[in-house]
PDB file of C-alpha atoms in Angstrom:
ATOM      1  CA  UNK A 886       0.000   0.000   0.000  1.00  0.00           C
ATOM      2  CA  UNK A 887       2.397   2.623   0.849  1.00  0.00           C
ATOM      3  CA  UNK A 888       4.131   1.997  -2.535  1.00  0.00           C
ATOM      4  CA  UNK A 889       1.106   2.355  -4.016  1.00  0.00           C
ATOM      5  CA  UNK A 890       0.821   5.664  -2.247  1.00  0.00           C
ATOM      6  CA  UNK A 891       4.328   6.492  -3.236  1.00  0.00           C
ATOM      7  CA  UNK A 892       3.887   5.708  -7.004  1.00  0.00           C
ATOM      8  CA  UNK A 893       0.796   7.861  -6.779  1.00  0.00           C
ATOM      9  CA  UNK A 894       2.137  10.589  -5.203  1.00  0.00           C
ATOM     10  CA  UNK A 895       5.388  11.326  -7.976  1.00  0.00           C
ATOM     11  CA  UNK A 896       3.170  10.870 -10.808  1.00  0.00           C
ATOM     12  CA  UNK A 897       1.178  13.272  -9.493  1.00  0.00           C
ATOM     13  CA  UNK A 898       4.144  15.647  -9.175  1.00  0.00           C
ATOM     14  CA  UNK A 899       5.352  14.806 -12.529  1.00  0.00           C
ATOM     15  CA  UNK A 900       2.157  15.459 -14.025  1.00  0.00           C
ATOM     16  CA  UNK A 901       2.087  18.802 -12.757  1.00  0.00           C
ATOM     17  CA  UNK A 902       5.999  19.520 -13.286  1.00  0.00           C
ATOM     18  CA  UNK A 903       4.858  18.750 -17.051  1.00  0.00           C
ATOM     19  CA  UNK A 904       1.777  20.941 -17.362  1.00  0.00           C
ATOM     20  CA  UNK A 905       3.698  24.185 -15.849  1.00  0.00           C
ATOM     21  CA  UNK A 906       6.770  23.790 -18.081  1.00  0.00           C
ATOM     22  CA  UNK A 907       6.786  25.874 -20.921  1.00  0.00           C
ATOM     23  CA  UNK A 908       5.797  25.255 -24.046  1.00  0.00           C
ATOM     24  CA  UNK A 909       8.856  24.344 -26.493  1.00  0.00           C
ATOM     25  CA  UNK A 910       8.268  26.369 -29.554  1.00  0.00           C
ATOM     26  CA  UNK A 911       8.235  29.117 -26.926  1.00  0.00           C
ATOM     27  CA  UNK A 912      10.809  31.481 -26.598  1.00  0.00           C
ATOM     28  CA  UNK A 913      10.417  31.773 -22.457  1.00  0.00           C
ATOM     29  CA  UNK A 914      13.410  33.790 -20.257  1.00  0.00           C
ATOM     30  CA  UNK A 915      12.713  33.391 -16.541  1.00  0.00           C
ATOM     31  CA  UNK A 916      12.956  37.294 -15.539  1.00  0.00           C
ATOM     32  CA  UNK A 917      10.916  39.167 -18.610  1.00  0.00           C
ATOM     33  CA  UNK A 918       7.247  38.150 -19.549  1.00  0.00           C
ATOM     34  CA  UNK A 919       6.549  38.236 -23.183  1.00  0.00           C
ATOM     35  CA  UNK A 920       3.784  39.220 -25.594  1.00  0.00           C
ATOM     36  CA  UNK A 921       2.414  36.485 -27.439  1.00  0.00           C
ATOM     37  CA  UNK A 922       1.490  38.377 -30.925  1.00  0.00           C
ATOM     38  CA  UNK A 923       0.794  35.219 -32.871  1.00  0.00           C
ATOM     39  CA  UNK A 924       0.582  31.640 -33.002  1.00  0.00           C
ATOM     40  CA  UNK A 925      -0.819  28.708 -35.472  1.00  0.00           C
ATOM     41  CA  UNK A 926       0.226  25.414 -36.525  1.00  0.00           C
ATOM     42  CA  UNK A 927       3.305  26.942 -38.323  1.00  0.00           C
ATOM     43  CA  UNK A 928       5.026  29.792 -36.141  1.00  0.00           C
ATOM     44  CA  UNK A 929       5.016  31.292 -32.474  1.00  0.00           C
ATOM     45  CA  UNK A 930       5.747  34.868 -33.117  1.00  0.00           C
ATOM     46  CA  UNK A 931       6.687  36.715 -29.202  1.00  0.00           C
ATOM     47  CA  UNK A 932       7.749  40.535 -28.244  1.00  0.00           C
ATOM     48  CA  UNK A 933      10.196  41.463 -25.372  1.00  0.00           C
ATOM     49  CA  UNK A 934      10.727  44.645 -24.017  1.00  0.00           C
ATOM     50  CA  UNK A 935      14.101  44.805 -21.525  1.00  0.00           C
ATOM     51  CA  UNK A 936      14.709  47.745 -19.867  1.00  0.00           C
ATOM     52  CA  UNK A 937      18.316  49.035 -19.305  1.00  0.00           C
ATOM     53  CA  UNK A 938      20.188  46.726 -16.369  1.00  0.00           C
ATOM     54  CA  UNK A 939      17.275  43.698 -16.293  1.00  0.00           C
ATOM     55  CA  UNK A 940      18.634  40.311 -17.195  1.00  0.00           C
ATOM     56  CA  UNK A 941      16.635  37.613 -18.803  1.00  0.00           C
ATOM     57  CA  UNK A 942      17.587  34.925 -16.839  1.00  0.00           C
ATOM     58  CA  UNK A 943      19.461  31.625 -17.815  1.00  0.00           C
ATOM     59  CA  UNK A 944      17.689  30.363 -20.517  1.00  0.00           C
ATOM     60  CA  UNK A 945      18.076  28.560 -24.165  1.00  0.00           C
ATOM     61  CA  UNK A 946      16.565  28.460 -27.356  1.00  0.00           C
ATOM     62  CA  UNK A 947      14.515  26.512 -29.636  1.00  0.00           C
ATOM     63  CA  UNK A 948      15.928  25.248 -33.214  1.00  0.00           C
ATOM     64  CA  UNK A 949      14.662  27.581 -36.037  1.00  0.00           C
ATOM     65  CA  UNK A 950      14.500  30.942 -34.827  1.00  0.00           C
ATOM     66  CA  UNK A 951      14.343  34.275 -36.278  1.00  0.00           C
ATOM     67  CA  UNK A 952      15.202  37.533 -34.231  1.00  0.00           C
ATOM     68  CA  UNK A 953      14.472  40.909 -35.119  1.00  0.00           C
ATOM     69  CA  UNK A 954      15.821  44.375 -33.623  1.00  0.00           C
ATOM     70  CA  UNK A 955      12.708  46.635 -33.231  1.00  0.00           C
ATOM     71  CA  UNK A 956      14.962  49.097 -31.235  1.00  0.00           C
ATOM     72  CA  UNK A 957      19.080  47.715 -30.756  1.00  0.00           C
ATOM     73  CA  UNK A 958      20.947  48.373 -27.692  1.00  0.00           C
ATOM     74  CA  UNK A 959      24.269  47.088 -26.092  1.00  0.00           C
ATOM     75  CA  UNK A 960      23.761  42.728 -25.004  1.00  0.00           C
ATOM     76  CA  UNK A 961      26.142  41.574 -22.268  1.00  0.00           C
ATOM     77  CA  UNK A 962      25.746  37.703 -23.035  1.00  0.00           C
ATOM     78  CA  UNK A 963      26.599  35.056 -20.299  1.00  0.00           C
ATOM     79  CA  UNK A 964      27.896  31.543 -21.330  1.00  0.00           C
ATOM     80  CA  UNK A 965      29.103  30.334 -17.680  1.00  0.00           C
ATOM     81  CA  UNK A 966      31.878  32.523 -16.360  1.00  0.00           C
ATOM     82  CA  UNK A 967      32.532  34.078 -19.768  1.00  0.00           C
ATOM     83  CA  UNK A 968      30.761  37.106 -20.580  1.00  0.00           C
ATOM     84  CA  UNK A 969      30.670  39.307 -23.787  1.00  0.00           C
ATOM     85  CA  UNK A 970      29.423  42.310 -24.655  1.00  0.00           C
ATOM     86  CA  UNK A 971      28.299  43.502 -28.348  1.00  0.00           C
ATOM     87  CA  UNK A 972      25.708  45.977 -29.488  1.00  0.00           C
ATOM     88  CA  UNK A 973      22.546  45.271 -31.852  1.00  0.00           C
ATOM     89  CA  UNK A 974      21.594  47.947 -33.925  1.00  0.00           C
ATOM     90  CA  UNK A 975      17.942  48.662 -34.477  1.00  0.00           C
ATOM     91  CA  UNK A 976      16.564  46.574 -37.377  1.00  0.00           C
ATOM     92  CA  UNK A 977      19.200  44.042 -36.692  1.00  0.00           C
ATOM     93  CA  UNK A 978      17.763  40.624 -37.942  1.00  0.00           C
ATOM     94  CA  UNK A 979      19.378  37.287 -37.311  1.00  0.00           C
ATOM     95  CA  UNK A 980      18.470  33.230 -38.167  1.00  0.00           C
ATOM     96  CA  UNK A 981      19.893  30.254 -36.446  1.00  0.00           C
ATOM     97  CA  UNK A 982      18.394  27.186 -37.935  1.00  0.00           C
ATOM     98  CA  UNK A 983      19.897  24.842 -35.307  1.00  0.00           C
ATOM     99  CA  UNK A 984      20.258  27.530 -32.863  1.00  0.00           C
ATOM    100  CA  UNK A 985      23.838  26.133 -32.458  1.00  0.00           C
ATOM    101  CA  UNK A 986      25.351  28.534 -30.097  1.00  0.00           C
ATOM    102  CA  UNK A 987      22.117  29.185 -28.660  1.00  0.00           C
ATOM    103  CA  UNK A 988      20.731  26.125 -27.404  1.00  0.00           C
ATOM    104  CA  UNK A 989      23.263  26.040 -24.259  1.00  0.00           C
ATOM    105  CA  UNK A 990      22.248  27.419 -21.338  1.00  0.00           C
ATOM    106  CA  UNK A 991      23.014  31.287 -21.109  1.00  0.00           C
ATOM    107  CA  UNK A 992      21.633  34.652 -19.818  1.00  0.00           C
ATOM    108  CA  UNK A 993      21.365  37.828 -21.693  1.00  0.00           C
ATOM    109  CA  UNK A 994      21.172  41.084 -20.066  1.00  0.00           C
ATOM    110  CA  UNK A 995      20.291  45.138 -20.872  1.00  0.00           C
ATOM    111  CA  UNK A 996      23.852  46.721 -20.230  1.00  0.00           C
ATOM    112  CA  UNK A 997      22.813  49.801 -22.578  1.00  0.00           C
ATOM    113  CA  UNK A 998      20.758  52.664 -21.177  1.00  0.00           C
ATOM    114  CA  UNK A 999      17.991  52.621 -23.516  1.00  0.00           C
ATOM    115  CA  UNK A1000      15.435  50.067 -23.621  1.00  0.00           C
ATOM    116  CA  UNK A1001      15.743  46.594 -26.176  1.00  0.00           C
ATOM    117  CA  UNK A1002      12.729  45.541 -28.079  1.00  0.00           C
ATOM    118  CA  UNK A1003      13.223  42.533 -29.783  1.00  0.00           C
ATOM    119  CA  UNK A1004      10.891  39.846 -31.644  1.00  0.00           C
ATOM    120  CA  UNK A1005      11.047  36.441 -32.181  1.00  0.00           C
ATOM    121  CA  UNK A1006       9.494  34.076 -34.694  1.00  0.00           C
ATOM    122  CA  UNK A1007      10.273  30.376 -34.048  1.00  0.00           C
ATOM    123  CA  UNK A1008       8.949  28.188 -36.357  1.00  0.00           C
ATOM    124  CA  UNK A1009       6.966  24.892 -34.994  1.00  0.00           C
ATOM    125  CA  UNK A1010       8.338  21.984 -37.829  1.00  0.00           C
ATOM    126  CA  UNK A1011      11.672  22.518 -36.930  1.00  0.00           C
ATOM    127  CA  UNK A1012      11.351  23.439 -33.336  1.00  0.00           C
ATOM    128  CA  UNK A1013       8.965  19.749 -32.869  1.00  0.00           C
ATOM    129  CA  UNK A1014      11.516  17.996 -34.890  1.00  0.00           C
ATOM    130  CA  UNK A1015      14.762  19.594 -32.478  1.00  0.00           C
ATOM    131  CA  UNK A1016      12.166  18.380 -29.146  1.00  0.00           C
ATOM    132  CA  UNK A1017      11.489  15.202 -29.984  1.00  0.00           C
TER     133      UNK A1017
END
């Protein structure tokens, strides 16, 4: 009985561990909420606003991913103890189909004095194919 109990008990935890997690073909950074502008059954299109000096929290990405500049401003980008700093000018767009360099765990932060926008459009075949 008490295994019974016990069995019960972490499938009920992993059940709910699964329904909070975020949905892959999300782009989701722990410290900034996003604006969902569009989804379907082809693309997840999201908005972020960071304001000078907030970080995003450690985070990765999905495969397939296309970023867009809507206003530039200076990254400082964490991979462990390294840290670089580069600036993305307004109307910058970038693709990573495999999101290489991006699917590690990092964190991203504001170091500029003027607030980032930035989009991103992930596209769901290749981001379910990379989470399978």
């Amino acid at each position: 009985m008490k295994k019974l109990i016990l069995i019960t008990v972490l499938l009920f935890i992993a059940y709910n561990l699964w329904a909070e997690s975020p949905n892959p073909c999300h782009q989701y950074y722990p410290n900034i909420p996003g604006e969902l502008v569009l989804e379907n059954d082809k693309l997840v299109v999201q908005r972020f606003t960071i304001q000078p000096g907030e970080w995003e929290g450690i985070h990765r990405h999905p495969p397939d991913q296309l970023y867009i500049h809507i206003k530039g401003g200076e990254w400082t980008v964490k991979y462990g103890d390294e840290a670089t700093t580069s600036y993305s000018p307004t109307g910058e767009i970038g693709w990573d189909e495999t999101a290489t360099g991006l699917s590690a765990l990092h964190e991203s932060g504001n170091t500029g004095d003027e607030p980032i926008d930035l989009v991103w459009v992930t596209l769901k075949p290749g981001c379910m194919e990379g989470n399978q």
